[in-house]
Coordinates of C-alpha atoms in Angstrom, one line a residue:
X1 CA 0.0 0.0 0.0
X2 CA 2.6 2.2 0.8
X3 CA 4.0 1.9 -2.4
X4 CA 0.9 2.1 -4.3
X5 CA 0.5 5.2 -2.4
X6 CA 3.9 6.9 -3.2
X7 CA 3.3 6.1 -7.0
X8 CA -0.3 7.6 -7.1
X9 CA 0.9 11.1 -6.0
X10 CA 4.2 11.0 -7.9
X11 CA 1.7 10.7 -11.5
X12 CA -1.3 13.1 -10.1
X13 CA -3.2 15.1 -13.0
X14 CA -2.2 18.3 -13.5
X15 CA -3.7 20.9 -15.4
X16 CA -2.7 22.8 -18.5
X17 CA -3.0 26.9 -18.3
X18 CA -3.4 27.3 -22.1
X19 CA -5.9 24.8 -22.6
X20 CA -7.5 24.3 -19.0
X21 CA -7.4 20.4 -19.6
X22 CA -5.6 18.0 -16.6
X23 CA -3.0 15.4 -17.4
X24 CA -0.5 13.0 -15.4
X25 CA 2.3 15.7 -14.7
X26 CA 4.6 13.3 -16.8
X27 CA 3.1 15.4 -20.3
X28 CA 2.8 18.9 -18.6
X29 CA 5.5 21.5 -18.0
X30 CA 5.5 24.4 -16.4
X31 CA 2.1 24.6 -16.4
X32 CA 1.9 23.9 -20.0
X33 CA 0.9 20.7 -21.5
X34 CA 3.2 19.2 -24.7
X35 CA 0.8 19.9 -26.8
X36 CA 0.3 23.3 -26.1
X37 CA 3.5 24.0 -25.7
X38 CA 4.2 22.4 -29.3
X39 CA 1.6 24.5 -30.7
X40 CA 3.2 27.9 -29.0
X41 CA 6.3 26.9 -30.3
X42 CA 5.5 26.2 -34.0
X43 CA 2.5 27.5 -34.7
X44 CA 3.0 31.1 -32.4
X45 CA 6.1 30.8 -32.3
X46 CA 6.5 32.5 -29.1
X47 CA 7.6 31.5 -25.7
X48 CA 5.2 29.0 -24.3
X49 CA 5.6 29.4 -20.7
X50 CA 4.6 33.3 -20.1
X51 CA 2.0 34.9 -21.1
X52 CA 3.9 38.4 -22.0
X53 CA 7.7 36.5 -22.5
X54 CA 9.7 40.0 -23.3
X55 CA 12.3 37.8 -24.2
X56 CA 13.7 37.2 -27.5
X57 CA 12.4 33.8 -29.5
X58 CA 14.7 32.0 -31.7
X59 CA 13.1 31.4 -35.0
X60 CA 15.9 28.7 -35.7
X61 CA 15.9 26.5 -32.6
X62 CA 11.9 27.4 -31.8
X63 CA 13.5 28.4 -28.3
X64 CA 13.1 31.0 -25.9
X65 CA 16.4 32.9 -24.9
X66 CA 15.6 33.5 -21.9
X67 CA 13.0 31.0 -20.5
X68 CA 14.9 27.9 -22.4
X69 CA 18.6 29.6 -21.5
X70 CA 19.4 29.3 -25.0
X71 CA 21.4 30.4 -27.4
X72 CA 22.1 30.8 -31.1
X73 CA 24.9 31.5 -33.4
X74 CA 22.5 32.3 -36.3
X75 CA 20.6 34.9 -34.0
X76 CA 23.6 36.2 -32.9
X77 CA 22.3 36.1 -29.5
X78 CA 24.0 34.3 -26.9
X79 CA 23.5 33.9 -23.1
X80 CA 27.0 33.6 -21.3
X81 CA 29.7 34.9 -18.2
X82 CA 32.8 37.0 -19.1
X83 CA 34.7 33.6 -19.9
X84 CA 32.2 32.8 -22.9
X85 CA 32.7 36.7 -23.7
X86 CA 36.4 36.4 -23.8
X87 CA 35.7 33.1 -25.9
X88 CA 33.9 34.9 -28.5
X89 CA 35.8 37.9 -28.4
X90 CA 38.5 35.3 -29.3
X91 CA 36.8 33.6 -32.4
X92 CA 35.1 37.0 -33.3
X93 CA 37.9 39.4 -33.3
X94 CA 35.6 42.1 -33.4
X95 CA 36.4 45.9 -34.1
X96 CA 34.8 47.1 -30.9
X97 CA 33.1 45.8 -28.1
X98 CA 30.0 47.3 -25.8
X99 CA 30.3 46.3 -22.0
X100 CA 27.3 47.4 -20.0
X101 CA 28.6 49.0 -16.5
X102 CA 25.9 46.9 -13.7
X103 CA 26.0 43.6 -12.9
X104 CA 28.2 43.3 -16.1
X105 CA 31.2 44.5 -16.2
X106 CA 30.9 45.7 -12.2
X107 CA 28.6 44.2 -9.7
X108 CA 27.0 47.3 -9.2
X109 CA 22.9 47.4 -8.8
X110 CA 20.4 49.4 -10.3
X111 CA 22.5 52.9 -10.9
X112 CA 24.5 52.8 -7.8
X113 CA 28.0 54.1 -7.3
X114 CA 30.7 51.9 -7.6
X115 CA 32.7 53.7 -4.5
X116 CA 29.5 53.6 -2.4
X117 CA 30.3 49.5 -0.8
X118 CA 32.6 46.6 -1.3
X119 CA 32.4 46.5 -5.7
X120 CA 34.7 44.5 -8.0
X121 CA 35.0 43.9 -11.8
X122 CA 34.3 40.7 -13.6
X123 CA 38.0 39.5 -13.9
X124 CA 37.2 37.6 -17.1
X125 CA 36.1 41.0 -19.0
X126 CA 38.9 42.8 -17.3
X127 CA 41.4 40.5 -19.0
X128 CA 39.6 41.0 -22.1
X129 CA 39.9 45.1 -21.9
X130 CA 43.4 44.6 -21.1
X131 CA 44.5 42.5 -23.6
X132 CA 42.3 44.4 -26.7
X133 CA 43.9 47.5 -28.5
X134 CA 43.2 50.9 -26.9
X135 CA 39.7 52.5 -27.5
X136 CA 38.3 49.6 -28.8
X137 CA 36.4 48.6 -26.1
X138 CA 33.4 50.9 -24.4
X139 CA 31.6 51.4 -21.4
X140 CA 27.6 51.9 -22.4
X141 CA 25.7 51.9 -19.1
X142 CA 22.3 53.8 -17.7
X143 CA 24.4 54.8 -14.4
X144 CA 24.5 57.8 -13.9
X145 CA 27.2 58.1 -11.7
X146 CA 30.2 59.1 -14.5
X147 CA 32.6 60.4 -12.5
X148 CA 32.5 57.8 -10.2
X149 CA 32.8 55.1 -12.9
X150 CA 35.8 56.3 -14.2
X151 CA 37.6 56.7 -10.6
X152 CA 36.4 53.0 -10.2
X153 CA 38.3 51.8 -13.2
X154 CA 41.2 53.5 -12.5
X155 CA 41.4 52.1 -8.9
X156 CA 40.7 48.3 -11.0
X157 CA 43.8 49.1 -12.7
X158 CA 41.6 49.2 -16.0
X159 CA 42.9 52.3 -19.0
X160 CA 41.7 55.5 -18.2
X161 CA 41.1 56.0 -21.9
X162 CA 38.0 53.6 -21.8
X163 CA 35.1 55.6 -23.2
X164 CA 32.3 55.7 -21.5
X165 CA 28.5 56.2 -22.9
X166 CA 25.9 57.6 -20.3
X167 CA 22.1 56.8 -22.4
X168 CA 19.4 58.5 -20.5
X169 CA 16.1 56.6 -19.4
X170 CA 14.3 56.5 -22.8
X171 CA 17.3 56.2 -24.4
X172 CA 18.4 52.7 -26.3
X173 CA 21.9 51.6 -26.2
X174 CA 21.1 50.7 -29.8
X175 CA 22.0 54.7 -30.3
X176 CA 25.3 53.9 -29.3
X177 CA 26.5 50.6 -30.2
X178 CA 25.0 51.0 -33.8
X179 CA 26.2 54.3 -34.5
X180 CA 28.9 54.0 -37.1
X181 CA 30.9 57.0 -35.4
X182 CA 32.7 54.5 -32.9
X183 CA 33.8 52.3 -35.8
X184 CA 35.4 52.6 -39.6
X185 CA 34.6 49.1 -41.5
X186 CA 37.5 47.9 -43.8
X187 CA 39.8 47.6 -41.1
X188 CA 41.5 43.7 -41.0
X189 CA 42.2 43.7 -37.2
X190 CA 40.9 45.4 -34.1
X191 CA 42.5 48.6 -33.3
X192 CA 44.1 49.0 -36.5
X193 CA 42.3 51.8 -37.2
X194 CA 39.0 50.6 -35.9
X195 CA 38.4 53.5 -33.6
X196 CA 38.2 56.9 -34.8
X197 CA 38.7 59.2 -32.7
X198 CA 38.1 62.3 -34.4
X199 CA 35.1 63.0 -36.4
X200 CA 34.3 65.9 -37.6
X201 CA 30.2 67.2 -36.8
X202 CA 29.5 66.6 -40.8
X203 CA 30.7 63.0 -41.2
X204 CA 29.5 62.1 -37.8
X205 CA 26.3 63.1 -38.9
X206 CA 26.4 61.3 -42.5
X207 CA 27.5 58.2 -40.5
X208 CA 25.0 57.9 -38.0
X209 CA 22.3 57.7 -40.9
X210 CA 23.8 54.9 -42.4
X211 CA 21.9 52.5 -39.7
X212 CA 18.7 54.4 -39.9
X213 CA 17.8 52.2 -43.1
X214 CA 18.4 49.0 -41.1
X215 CA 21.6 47.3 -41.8
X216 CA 25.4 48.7 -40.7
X217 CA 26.5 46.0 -44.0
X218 CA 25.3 49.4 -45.9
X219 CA 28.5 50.8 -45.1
X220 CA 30.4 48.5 -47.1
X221 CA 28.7 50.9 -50.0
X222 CA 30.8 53.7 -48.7
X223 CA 33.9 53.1 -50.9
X224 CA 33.6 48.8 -50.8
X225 CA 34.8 48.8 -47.3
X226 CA 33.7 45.7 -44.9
X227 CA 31.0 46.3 -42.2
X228 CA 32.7 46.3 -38.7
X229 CA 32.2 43.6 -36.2
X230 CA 30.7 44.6 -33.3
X231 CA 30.0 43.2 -30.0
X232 CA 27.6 44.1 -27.5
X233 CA 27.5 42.8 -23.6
X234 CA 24.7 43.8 -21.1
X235 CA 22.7 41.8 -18.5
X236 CA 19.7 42.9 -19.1
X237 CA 17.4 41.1 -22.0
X238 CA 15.3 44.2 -22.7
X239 CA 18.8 45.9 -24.1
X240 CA 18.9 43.7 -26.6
X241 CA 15.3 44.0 -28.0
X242 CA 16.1 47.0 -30.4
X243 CA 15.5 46.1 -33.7
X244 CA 18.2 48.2 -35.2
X245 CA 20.8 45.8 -32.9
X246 CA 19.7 43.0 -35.3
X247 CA 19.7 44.9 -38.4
X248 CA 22.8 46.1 -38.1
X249 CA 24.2 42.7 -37.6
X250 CA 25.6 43.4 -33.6
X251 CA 26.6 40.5 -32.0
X252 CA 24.9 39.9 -28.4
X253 CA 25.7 38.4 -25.3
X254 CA 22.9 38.4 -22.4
X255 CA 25.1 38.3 -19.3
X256 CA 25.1 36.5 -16.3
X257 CA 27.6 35.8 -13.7
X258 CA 29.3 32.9 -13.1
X259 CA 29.0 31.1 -9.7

């Protein structure tokens, strides 16, 4: 009896929140039953365990990024810690790269200032500043606190000359990390070039309309130059939901500390 007992409320009916019907909890997940879930996946093609998912779905791989922890090449989305980013760094050799300040590159919270506590850098992308040609690597981050930030590097032993990007509340990073001002395509290595420095007000201008149509590869129409590689780091998913991220071809990494 008492094993009959342990197998009847391992197997009890549970029921389905998209199609209110109750089966053994072997065929339902997460509140979802598989054939529900199938039919969110391939049919919707949305994320079948929430409602309102504001994460990213992989059209490839039928996947959610966030809910299924996946990743994909082809999306050029991929969830990992400062080692994966060093590992694609690596394999990308990218022109420049976008590090986002909280709980990414520091393990600062919601806008605070790095001096206010006990605060440290993620060694992994530490090594990778250090070891990447100077200016080619950027600090884009919603915290306010500037001044602070740049103290805070210099006490990390990181180069003063890392630029740093301040984007306001309503402000994407997208503005940023797909404006062409940061970068010149054509270059064959990192750093070689890849950074301009100066710009004058005109070219900057002429340059940051080139992504308004959708795709930074239009560049490679100014004078058959390649399009630069970029690469983009943040913790957050919803920084990586701008459209103009994708269509100007930015690799992305949603971030997440290792433990």
């Amino acid at each position: 009896l008492g094993h009959t007992a342990r197998g009847e409320r391992q197997f009890v009916e549970t029921t389905c929140r998209i199609c209110t019907q109750s089966f053994s909890n072997l065929w339902v997940h997460r509140s979802v039953c598989i054939a529900c879930e199938l039919e969110e996946r391939q049919e919707a093609r949305r994320c079948p365990y929430r409602t309102q998912c504001a994460s990213p779905f992989c059209p490839h791989a039928l996947r959610c990024f966030v809910c299924d922890s996946w990743s994909c090449g082809e999306c050029r989305l991929t969830r990992g810690d400062g080692e994966d980013v060093a590992a694609l760094a690596h394999d990308l050799q990218p022109d420049v790269v976008f590090l986002d300040f909280d709980r990414t590159l520091c393990t600062t919270r919601g806008g605070g200032s790095p001096l206010v506590g006990s605060h440290t850098v993620d060694p992994d992308l530490a090594a990778l500043i250090a070891q990447r040609p100077a200016g080619s690597v950027h600090v884009v981050t919603r915290n306010s606190y500037r001044d602070d930030i740049k103290q805070f590097l210099r006490q990390s032993a990181l180069p003063d000359c890392l630029p740093i990007h301040t984007v306001k509340k309503h402000q994407s990073k997208a503005e940023v990390v797909c404006n062409p001002i940061h970068t010149i395509a054509g270059d064959p290595k990192p750093g070689a070039g890849g950074i301009q420095r100066e710009r004058s007000d005109r070219e900057a201008q002429e340059n940051t309309e080139i992504c308004e149509g959708g795709n930074i590869g239009d560049m490679s129409k100014q004078g058959g130059e390649r399009a630069p590689v970029i690469l983009f780091v943040d913790d957050s998913v919803a920084e990586h939901l701008d459209v103009r991220l994708v269509a100007c071809g930015v690799h992305r990494v949603l971030f997440g500390r290792a433990l």
